[in-house]
PDB file of C-alpha atoms and ligand atoms in Angstrom:
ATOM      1  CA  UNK A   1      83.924 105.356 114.929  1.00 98.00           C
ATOM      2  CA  UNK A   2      87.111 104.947 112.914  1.00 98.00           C
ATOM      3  CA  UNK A   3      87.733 102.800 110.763  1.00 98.00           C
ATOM      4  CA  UNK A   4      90.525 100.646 109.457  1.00 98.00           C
ATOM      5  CA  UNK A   5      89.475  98.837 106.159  1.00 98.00           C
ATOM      6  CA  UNK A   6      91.997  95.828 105.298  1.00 98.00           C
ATOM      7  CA  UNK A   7      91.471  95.174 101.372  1.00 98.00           C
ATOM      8  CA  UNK A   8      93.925  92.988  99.354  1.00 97.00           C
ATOM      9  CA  UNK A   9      91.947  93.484  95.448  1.00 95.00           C
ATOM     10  CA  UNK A  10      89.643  95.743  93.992  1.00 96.00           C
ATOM     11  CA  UNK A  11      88.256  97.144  96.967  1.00 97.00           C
ATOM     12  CA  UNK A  12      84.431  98.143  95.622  1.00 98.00           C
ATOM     13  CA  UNK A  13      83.531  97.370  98.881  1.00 98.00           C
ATOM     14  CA  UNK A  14      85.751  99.943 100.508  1.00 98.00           C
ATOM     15  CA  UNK A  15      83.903 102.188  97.824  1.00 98.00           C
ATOM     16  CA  UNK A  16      80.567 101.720  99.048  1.00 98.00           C
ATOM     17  CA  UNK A  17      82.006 102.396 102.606  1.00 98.00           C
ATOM     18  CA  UNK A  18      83.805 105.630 101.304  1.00 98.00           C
ATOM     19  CA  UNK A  19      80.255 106.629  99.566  1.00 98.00           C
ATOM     20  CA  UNK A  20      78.550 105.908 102.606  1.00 98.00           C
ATOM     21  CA  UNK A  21      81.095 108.156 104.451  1.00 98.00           C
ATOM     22  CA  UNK A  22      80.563 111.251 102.164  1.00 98.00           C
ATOM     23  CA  UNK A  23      76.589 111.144 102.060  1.00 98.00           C
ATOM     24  CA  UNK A  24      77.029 110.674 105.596  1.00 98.00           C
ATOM     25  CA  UNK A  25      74.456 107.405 105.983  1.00 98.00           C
ATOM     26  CA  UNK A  26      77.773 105.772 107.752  1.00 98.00           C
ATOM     27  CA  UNK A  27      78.537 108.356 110.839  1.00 98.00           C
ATOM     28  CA  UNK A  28      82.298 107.040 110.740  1.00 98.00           C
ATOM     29  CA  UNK A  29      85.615 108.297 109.627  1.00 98.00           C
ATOM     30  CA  UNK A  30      87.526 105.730 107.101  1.00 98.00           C
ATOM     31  CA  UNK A  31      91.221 106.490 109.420  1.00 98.00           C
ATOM     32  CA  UNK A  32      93.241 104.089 107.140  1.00 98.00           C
ATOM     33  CA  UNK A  33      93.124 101.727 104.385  1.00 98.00           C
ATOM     34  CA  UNK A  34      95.657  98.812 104.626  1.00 98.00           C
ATOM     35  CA  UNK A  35      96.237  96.155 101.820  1.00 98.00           C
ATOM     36  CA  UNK A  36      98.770  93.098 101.653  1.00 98.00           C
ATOM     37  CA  UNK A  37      99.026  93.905  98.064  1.00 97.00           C
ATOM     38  CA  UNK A  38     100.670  97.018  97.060  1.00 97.00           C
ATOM     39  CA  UNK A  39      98.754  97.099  93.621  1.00 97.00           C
ATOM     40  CA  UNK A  40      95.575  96.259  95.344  1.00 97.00           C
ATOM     41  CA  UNK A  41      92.926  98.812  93.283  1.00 97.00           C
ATOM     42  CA  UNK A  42      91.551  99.573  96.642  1.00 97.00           C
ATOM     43  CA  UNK A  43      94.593 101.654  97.612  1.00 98.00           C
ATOM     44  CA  UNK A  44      93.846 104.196  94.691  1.00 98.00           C
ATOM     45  CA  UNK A  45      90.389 104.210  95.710  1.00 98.00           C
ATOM     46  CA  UNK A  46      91.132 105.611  99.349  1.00 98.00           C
ATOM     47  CA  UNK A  47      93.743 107.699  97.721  1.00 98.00           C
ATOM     48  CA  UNK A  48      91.058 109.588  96.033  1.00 98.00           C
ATOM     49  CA  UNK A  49      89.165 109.742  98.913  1.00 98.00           C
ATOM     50  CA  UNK A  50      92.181 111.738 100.980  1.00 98.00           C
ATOM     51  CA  UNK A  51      92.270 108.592 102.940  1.00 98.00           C
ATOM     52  CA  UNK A  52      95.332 107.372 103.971  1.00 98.00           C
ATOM     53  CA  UNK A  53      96.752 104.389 103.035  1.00 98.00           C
ATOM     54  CA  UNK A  54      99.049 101.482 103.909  1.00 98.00           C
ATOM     55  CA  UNK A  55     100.637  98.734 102.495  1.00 98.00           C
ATOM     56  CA  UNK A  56     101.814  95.452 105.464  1.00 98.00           C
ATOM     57  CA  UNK A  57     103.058  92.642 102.774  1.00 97.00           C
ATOM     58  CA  UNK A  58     102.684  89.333 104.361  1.00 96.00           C
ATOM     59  CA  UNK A  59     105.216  88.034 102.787  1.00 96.00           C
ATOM     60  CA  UNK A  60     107.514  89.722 104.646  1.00 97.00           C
ATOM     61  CA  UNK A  61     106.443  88.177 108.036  1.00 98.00           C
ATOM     62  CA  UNK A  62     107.802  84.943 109.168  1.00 97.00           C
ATOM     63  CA  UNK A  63     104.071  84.162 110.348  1.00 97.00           C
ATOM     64  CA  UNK A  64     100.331  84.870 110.063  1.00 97.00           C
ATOM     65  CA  UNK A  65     100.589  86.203 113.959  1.00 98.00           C
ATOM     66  CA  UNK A  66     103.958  88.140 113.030  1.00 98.00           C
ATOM     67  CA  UNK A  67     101.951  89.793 110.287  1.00 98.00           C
ATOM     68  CA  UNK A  68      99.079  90.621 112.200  1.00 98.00           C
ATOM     69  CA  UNK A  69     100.942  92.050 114.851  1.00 98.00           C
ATOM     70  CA  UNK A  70     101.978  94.475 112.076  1.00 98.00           C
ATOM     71  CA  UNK A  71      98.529  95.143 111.174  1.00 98.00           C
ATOM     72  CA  UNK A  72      97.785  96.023 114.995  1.00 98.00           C
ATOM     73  CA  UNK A  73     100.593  98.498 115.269  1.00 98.00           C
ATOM     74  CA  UNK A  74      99.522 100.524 112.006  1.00 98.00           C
ATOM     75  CA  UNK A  75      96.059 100.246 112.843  1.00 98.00           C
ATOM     76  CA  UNK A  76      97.012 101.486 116.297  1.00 98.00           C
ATOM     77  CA  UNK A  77      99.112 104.175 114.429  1.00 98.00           C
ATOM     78  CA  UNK A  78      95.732 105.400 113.135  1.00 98.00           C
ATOM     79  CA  UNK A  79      93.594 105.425 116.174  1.00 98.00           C
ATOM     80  CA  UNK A  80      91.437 102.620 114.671  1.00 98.00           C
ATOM     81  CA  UNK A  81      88.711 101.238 116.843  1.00 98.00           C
ATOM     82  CA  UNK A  82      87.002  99.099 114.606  1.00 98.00           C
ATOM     83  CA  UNK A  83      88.600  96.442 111.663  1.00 98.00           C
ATOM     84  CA  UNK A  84      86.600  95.735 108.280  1.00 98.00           C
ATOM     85  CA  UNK A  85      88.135  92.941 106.339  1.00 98.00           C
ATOM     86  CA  UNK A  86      86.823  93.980 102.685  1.00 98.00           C
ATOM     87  CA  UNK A  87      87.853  91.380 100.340  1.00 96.00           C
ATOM     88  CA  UNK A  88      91.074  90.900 102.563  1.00 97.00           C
ATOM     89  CA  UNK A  89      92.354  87.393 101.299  1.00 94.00           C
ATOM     90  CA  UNK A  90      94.356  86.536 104.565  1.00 95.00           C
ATOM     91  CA  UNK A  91      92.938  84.735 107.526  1.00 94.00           C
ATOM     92  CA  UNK A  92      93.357  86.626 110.631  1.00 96.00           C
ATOM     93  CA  UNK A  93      94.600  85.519 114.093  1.00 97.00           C
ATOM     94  CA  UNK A  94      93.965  86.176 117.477  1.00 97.00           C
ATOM     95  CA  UNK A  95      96.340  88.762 117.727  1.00 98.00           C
ATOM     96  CA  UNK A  96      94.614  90.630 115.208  1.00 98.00           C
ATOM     97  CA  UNK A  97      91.137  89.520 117.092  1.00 98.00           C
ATOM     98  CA  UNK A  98      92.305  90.256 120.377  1.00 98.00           C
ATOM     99  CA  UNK A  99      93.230  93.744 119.600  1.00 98.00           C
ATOM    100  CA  UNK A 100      89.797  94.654 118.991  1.00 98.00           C
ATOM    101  CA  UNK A 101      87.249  92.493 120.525  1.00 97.00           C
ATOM    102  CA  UNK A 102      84.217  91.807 119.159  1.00 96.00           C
ATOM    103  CA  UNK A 103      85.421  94.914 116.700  1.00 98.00           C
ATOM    104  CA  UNK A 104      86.376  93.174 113.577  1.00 98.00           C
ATOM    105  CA  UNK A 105      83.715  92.867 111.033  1.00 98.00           C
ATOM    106  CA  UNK A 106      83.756  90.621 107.801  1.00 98.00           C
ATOM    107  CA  UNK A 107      81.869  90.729 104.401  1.00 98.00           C
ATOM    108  CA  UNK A 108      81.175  86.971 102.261  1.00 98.00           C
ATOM    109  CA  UNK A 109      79.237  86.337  99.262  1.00 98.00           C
ATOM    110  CA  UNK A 110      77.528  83.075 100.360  1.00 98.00           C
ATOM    111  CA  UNK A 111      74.759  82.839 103.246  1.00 98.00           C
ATOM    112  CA  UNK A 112      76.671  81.372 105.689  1.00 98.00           C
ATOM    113  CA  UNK A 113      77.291  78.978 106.760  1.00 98.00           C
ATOM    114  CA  UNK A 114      76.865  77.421 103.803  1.00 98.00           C
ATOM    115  CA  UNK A 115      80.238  77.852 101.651  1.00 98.00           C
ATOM    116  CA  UNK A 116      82.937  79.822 103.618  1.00 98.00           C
ATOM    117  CA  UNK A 117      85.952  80.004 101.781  1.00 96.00           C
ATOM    118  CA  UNK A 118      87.530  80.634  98.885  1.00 96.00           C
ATOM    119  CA  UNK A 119      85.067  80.664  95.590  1.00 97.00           C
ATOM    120  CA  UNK A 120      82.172  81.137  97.331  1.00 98.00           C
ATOM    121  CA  UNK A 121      79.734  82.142  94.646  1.00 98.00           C
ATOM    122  CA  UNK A 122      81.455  79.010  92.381  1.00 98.00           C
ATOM    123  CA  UNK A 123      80.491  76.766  95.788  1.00 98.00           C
ATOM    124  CA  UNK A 124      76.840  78.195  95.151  1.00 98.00           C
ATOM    125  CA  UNK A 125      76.508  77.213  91.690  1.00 98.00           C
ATOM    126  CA  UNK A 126      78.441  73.439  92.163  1.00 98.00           C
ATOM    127  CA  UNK A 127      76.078  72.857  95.209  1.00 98.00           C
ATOM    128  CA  UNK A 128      73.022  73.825  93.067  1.00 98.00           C
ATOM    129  CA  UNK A 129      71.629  76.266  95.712  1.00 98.00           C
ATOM    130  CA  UNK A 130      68.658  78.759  94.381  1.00 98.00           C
ATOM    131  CA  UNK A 131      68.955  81.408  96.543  1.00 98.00           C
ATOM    132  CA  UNK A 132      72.454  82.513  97.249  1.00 98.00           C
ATOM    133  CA  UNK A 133      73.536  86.402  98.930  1.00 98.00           C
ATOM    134  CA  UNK A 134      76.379  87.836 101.537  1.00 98.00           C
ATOM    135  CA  UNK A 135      76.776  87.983 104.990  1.00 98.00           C
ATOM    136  CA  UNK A 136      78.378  90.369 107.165  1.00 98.00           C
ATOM    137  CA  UNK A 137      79.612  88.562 110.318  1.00 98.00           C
ATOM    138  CA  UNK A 138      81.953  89.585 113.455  1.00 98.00           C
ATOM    139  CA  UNK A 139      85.342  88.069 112.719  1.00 98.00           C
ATOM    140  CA  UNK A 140      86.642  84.885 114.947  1.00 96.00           C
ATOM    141  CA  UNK A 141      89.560  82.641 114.881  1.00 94.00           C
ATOM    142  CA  UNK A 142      87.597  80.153 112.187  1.00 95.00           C
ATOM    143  CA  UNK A 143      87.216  81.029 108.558  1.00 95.00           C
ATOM    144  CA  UNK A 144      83.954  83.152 108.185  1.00 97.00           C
ATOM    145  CA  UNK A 145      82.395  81.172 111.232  1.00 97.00           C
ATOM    146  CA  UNK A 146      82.241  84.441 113.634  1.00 97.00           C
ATOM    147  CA  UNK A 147      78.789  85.299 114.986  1.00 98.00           C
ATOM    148  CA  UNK A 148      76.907  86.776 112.214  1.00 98.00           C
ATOM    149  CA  UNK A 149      75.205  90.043 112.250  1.00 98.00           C
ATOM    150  CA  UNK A 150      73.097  90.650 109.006  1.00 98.00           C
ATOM    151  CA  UNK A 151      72.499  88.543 105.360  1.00 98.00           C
ATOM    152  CA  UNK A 152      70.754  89.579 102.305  1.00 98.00           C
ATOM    153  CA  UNK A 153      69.587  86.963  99.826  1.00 98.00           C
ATOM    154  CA  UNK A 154      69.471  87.121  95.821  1.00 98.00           C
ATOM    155  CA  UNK A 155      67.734  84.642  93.405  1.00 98.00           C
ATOM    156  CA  UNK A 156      69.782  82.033  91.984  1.00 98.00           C
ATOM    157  CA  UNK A 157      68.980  82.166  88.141  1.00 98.00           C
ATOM    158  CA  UNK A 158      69.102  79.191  85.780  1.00 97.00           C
ATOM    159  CA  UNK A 159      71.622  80.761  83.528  1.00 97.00           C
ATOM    160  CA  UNK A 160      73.804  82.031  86.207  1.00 98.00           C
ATOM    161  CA  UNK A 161      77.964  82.011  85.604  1.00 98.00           C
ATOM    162  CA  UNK A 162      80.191  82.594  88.736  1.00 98.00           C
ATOM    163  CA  UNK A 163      80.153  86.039  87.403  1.00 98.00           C
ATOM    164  CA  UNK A 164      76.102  86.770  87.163  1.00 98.00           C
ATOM    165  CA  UNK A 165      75.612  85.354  90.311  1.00 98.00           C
ATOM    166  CA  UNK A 166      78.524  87.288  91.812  1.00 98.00           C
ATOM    167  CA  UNK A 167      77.559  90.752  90.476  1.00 98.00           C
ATOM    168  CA  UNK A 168      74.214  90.393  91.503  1.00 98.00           C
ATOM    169  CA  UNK A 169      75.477  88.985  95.556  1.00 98.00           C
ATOM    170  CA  UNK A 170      77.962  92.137  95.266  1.00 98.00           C
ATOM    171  CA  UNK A 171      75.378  95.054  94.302  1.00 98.00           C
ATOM    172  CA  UNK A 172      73.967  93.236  98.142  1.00 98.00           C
ATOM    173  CA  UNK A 173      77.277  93.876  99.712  1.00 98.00           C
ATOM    174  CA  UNK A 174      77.297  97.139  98.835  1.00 98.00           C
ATOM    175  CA  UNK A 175      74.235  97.851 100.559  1.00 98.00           C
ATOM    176  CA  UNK A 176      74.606  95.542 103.535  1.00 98.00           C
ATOM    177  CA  UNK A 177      78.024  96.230 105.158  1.00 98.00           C
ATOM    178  CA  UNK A 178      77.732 100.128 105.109  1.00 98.00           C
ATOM    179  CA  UNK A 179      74.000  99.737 106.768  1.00 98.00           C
ATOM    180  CA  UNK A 180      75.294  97.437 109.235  1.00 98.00           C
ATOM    181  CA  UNK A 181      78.735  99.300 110.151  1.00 98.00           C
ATOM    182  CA  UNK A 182      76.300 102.622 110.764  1.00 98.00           C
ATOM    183  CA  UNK A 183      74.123 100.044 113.457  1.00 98.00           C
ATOM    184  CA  UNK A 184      77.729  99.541 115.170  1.00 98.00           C
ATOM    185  CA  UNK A 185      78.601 103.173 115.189  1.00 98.00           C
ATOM    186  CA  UNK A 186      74.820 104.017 116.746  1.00 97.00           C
ATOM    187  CA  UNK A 187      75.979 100.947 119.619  1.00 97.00           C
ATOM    188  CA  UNK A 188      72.842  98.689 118.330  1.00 97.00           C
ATOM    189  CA  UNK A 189      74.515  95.596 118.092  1.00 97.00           C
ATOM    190  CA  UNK A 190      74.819  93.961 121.096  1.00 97.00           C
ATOM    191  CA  UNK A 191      76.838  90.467 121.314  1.00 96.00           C
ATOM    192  CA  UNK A 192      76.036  88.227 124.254  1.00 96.00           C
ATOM    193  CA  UNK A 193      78.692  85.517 124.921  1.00 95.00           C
ATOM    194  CA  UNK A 194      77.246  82.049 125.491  1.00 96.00           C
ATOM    195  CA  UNK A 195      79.307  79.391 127.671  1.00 95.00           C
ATOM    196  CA  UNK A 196      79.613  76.708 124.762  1.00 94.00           C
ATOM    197  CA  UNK A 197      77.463  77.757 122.443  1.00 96.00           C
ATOM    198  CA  UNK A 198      77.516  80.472 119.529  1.00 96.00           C
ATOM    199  CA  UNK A 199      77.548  83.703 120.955  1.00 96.00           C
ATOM    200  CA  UNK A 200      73.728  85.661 120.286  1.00 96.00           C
ATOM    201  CA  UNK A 201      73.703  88.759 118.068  1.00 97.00           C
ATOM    202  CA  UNK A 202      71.282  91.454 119.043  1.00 97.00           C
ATOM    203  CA  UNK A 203      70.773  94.705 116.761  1.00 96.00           C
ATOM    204  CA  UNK A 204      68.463  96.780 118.726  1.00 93.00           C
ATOM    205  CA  UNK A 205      65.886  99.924 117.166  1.00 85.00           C
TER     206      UNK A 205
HETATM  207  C1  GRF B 301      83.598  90.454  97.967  1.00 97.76           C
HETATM  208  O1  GRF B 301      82.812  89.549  97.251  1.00 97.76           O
HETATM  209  C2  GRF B 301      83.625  90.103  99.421  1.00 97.76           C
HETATM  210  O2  GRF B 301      82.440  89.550  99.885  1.00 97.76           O
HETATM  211  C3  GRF B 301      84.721  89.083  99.484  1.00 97.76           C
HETATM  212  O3  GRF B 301      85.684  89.536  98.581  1.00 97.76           O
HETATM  213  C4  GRF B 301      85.070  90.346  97.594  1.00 97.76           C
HETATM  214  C5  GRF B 301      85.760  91.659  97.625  1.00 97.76           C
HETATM  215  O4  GRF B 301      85.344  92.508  96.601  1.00 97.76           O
HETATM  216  N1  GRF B 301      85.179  88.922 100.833  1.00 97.76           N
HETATM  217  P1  GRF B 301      85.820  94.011  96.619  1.00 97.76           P
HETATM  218  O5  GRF B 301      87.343  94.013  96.748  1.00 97.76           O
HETATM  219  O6  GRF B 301      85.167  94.701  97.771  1.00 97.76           O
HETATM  220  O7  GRF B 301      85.410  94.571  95.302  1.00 97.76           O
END
Protein backbone atom coordinates (compact mmCIF):
# COMPACT_ATOMS: atom_id res chain seq x y z
CA UNK A 1 0.00 0.00 0.00
CA UNK A 2 1.22 3.54 -0.59
CA UNK A 3 0.25 6.14 0.80
CA UNK A 4 -0.45 9.77 0.13
CA UNK A 5 -1.14 11.70 3.45
CA UNK A 6 -2.84 15.27 2.72
CA UNK A 7 -2.14 17.42 6.04
CA UNK A 8 -2.70 21.23 6.12
CA UNK A 9 -1.36 21.85 10.27
CA UNK A 10 0.57 20.08 12.65
CA UNK A 11 0.37 16.81 11.23
CA UNK A 12 0.73 14.47 14.67
CA UNK A 13 -1.39 12.33 12.94
CA UNK A 14 0.91 11.83 10.00
CA UNK A 15 3.40 11.07 12.98
CA UNK A 16 1.65 8.26 14.34
CA UNK A 17 1.34 6.95 10.69
CA UNK A 18 5.18 7.52 10.12
CA UNK A 19 5.76 5.59 13.66
CA UNK A 20 3.55 3.00 12.63
CA UNK A 21 5.56 2.74 9.34
CA UNK A 22 9.02 2.30 11.06
CA UNK A 23 7.90 -0.36 13.80
CA UNK A 24 6.31 -1.85 10.94
CA UNK A 25 2.57 -2.43 12.70
CA UNK A 26 1.35 -0.40 9.36
CA UNK A 27 2.73 -2.75 6.30
CA UNK A 28 2.60 0.50 4.01
CA UNK A 29 5.01 2.89 2.49
CA UNK A 30 4.14 6.78 3.35
CA UNK A 31 4.96 7.71 -0.91
CA UNK A 32 4.19 11.46 -0.32
CA UNK A 33 3.05 13.98 2.04
CA UNK A 34 1.04 16.89 0.47
CA UNK A 35 -0.16 20.05 2.43
CA UNK A 36 -2.15 23.26 1.18
CA UNK A 37 -0.05 25.12 3.58
CA UNK A 38 3.53 25.46 2.91
CA UNK A 39 4.34 26.04 6.72
CA UNK A 40 2.12 23.22 7.65
CA UNK A 41 4.44 21.42 10.67
CA UNK A 42 3.53 18.22 9.03
CA UNK A 43 5.85 18.88 6.07
CA UNK A 44 8.98 18.90 8.46
CA UNK A 45 7.70 15.90 10.01
CA UNK A 46 7.82 13.74 6.69
CA UNK A 47 10.97 15.57 5.93
CA UNK A 48 12.56 13.82 8.77
CA UNK A 49 11.14 10.80 7.89
CA UNK A 50 12.98 10.86 4.15
CA UNK A 51 9.48 11.19 2.97
CA UNK A 52 8.83 13.28 0.29
CA UNK A 53 6.89 16.11 0.35
CA UNK A 54 4.59 18.49 -1.53
CA UNK A 55 3.07 21.60 -1.26
CA UNK A 56 -0.63 22.18 -3.90
CA UNK A 57 -1.82 25.81 -2.45
CA UNK A 58 -5.45 26.10 -3.04
CA UNK A 59 -5.36 29.33 -3.43
CA UNK A 60 -3.92 29.14 -6.50
CA UNK A 61 -6.82 27.15 -8.14
CA UNK A 62 -9.76 28.87 -9.55
CA UNK A 63 -11.88 25.95 -7.85
CA UNK A 64 -12.14 23.19 -5.22
CA UNK A 65 -12.30 20.58 -8.41
CA UNK A 66 -9.34 22.60 -10.17
CA UNK A 67 -7.40 22.03 -6.97
CA UNK A 68 -8.12 18.58 -6.56
CA UNK A 69 -7.31 17.75 -9.91
CA UNK A 70 -3.86 18.98 -8.80
CA UNK A 71 -3.86 16.79 -5.90
CA UNK A 72 -4.66 13.72 -8.32
CA UNK A 73 -1.80 14.44 -10.65
CA UNK A 74 0.91 14.65 -7.73
CA UNK A 75 -0.57 11.88 -6.01
CA UNK A 76 -0.47 10.05 -9.33
CA UNK A 77 3.17 11.39 -9.62
CA UNK A 78 3.84 9.23 -6.54
CA UNK A 79 2.18 6.00 -7.37
CA UNK A 80 -0.35 6.58 -4.53
CA UNK A 81 -3.10 4.06 -4.18
CA UNK A 82 -4.65 5.08 -1.17
CA UNK A 83 -5.52 9.03 0.22
CA UNK A 84 -5.45 9.86 4.12
CA UNK A 85 -6.83 13.26 4.82
CA UNK A 86 -4.92 13.96 8.29
CA UNK A 87 -6.11 17.15 9.60
CA UNK A 88 -6.49 18.34 5.86
CA UNK A 89 -8.82 21.49 6.31
CA UNK A 90 -10.24 21.41 2.65
CA UNK A 91 -13.30 19.54 1.59
CA UNK A 92 -12.64 17.24 -1.18
CA UNK A 93 -14.55 16.63 -4.45
CA UNK A 94 -15.37 13.98 -6.60
CA UNK A 95 -12.52 14.36 -8.63
CA UNK A 96 -10.40 13.76 -5.81
CA UNK A 97 -13.00 10.76 -4.77
CA UNK A 98 -13.23 9.39 -8.05
CA UNK A 99 -9.59 8.94 -8.45
CA UNK A 100 -9.47 6.49 -5.81
CA UNK A 101 -12.63 4.80 -5.03
CA UNK A 102 -13.55 3.76 -1.93
CA UNK A 103 -9.57 4.63 -1.23
CA UNK A 104 -9.73 7.83 0.62
CA UNK A 105 -9.78 7.55 4.30
CA UNK A 106 -10.60 10.40 6.89
CA UNK A 107 -9.77 10.96 10.65
CA UNK A 108 -12.52 13.34 13.08
CA UNK A 109 -12.51 13.97 16.65
CA UNK A 110 -16.28 13.59 17.32
CA UNK A 111 -18.28 10.13 17.05
CA UNK A 112 -19.97 10.72 14.13
CA UNK A 113 -22.33 11.60 13.17
CA UNK A 114 -22.76 13.66 15.80
CA UNK A 115 -20.69 17.04 15.10
CA UNK A 116 -18.93 16.94 11.64
CA UNK A 117 -17.29 20.01 10.97
CA UNK A 118 -15.26 22.47 12.00
CA UNK A 119 -14.69 22.61 16.07
CA UNK A 120 -15.67 19.40 16.66
CA UNK A 121 -14.44 18.78 20.17
CA UNK A 122 -15.95 22.64 21.01
CA UNK A 123 -19.45 21.02 19.37
CA UNK A 124 -18.92 18.21 22.13
CA UNK A 125 -18.62 20.37 25.00
CA UNK A 126 -21.65 23.11 23.76
CA UNK A 127 -23.91 19.99 23.14
CA UNK A 128 -23.08 18.65 26.66
CA UNK A 129 -22.23 15.11 25.38
CA UNK A 130 -20.32 12.70 28.09
CA UNK A 131 -18.66 10.52 26.02
CA UNK A 132 -17.00 12.07 23.05
CA UNK A 133 -13.85 10.16 20.69
CA UNK A 134 -12.77 10.03 16.72
CA UNK A 135 -13.79 8.29 13.89
CA UNK A 136 -12.02 7.12 10.97
CA UNK A 137 -14.46 6.99 8.01
CA UNK A 138 -14.06 6.39 4.02
CA UNK A 139 -14.24 9.84 2.47
CA UNK A 140 -17.55 10.88 0.28
CA UNK A 141 -18.75 13.94 -1.38
CA UNK A 142 -20.51 15.19 2.17
CA UNK A 143 -18.51 16.60 5.02
CA UNK A 144 -17.35 13.60 7.25
CA UNK A 145 -20.64 11.66 6.24
CA UNK A 146 -18.64 8.75 4.23
CA UNK A 147 -19.29 5.20 5.44
CA UNK A 148 -17.46 4.81 8.59
CA UNK A 149 -15.01 2.17 9.36
CA UNK A 150 -13.85 2.28 13.10
CA UNK A 151 -14.56 4.85 16.41
CA UNK A 152 -12.99 4.91 19.72
CA UNK A 153 -14.73 6.65 22.60
CA UNK A 154 -13.16 8.77 25.62
CA UNK A 155 -14.96 10.02 28.82
CA UNK A 156 -16.22 13.40 28.77
CA UNK A 157 -14.92 14.96 32.13
CA UNK A 158 -16.68 17.69 34.10
CA UNK A 159 -13.79 20.04 33.92
CA UNK A 160 -13.05 19.48 30.36
CA UNK A 161 -11.74 22.73 28.04
CA UNK A 162 -11.76 22.25 24.18
CA UNK A 163 -8.21 21.46 24.84
CA UNK A 164 -8.55 18.46 27.64
CA UNK A 165 -11.09 16.95 25.78
CA UNK A 166 -9.14 17.28 22.54
CA UNK A 167 -5.82 15.84 23.81
CA UNK A 168 -7.41 13.09 25.32
CA UNK A 169 -9.80 12.29 21.62
CA UNK A 170 -6.22 12.80 19.86
CA UNK A 171 -3.95 10.27 21.99
CA UNK A 172 -7.35 7.90 20.28
CA UNK A 173 -6.47 9.04 16.85
CA UNK A 174 -3.24 8.12 17.15
CA UNK A 175 -4.04 4.69 17.84
CA UNK A 176 -7.09 4.28 15.63
CA UNK A 177 -6.16 5.44 12.09
CA UNK A 178 -2.74 3.55 11.92
CA UNK A 179 -4.68 0.18 13.22
CA UNK A 180 -7.29 0.69 10.77
CA UNK A 181 -5.05 1.75 7.61
CA UNK A 182 -2.95 -1.75 8.44
CA UNK A 183 -6.81 -3.66 8.16
CA UNK A 184 -6.93 -1.90 4.55
CA UNK A 185 -3.46 -2.90 3.58
CA UNK A 186 -4.28 -6.79 4.86
CA UNK A 187 -7.76 -6.26 2.28
CA UNK A 188 -10.14 -6.72 5.55
CA UNK A 189 -12.37 -4.06 4.93
CA UNK A 190 -14.84 -4.83 2.68
CA UNK A 191 -17.50 -2.02 1.53
CA UNK A 192 -20.78 -3.26 0.13
CA UNK A 193 -22.74 -0.59 -1.86
CA UNK A 194 -26.43 -0.40 -0.96
CA UNK A 195 -29.04 0.97 -3.67
CA UNK A 196 -30.30 4.01 -1.45
CA UNK A 197 -29.09 3.37 1.59
CA UNK A 198 -25.59 3.86 3.43
CA UNK A 199 -23.22 1.65 2.02
CA UNK A 200 -22.24 -1.49 4.86
CA UNK A 201 -18.68 -1.61 6.20
CA UNK A 202 -17.27 -5.03 6.81
CA UNK A 203 -13.67 -5.52 8.50
CA UNK A 204 -13.15 -9.16 8.37
CA UNK A 205 -10.47 -11.45 10.92
C1 LIG B 1 -7.21 15.94 14.28
O1 LIG B 1 -7.96 16.19 15.43
C2 LIG B 1 -8.04 15.29 13.23
O2 LIG B 1 -9.02 14.44 13.73
C3 LIG B 1 -8.68 16.46 12.55
O3 LIG B 1 -7.69 17.44 12.53
C4 LIG B 1 -6.77 17.22 13.59
C5 LIG B 1 -5.43 17.11 12.97
O4 LIG B 1 -4.41 17.03 13.92
N1 LIG B 1 -9.20 16.09 11.27
P1 LIG B 1 -2.95 16.69 13.43
O5 LIG B 1 -2.59 17.67 12.32
O6 LIG B 1 -2.93 15.27 12.95
O7 LIG B 1 -2.08 16.90 14.62
Amino acid sequence: MRLGVLVSGSGTNLQAILDAVATGALDASVAVVISNVSTAAGLARASNAGVATEVVNHREYASREAFDAGLVERLRHHQVDTVVLAGFMRIVTRVLLEAFPRRVVNIHPALLPSFAGVHAQRQALNYGVRVAGCTVHLVDEGTDTGPILAQAVVPVLDDDDEESLGARILVQEHALLPKVLQWISEGRVRVEERLGRRPRVFVTG
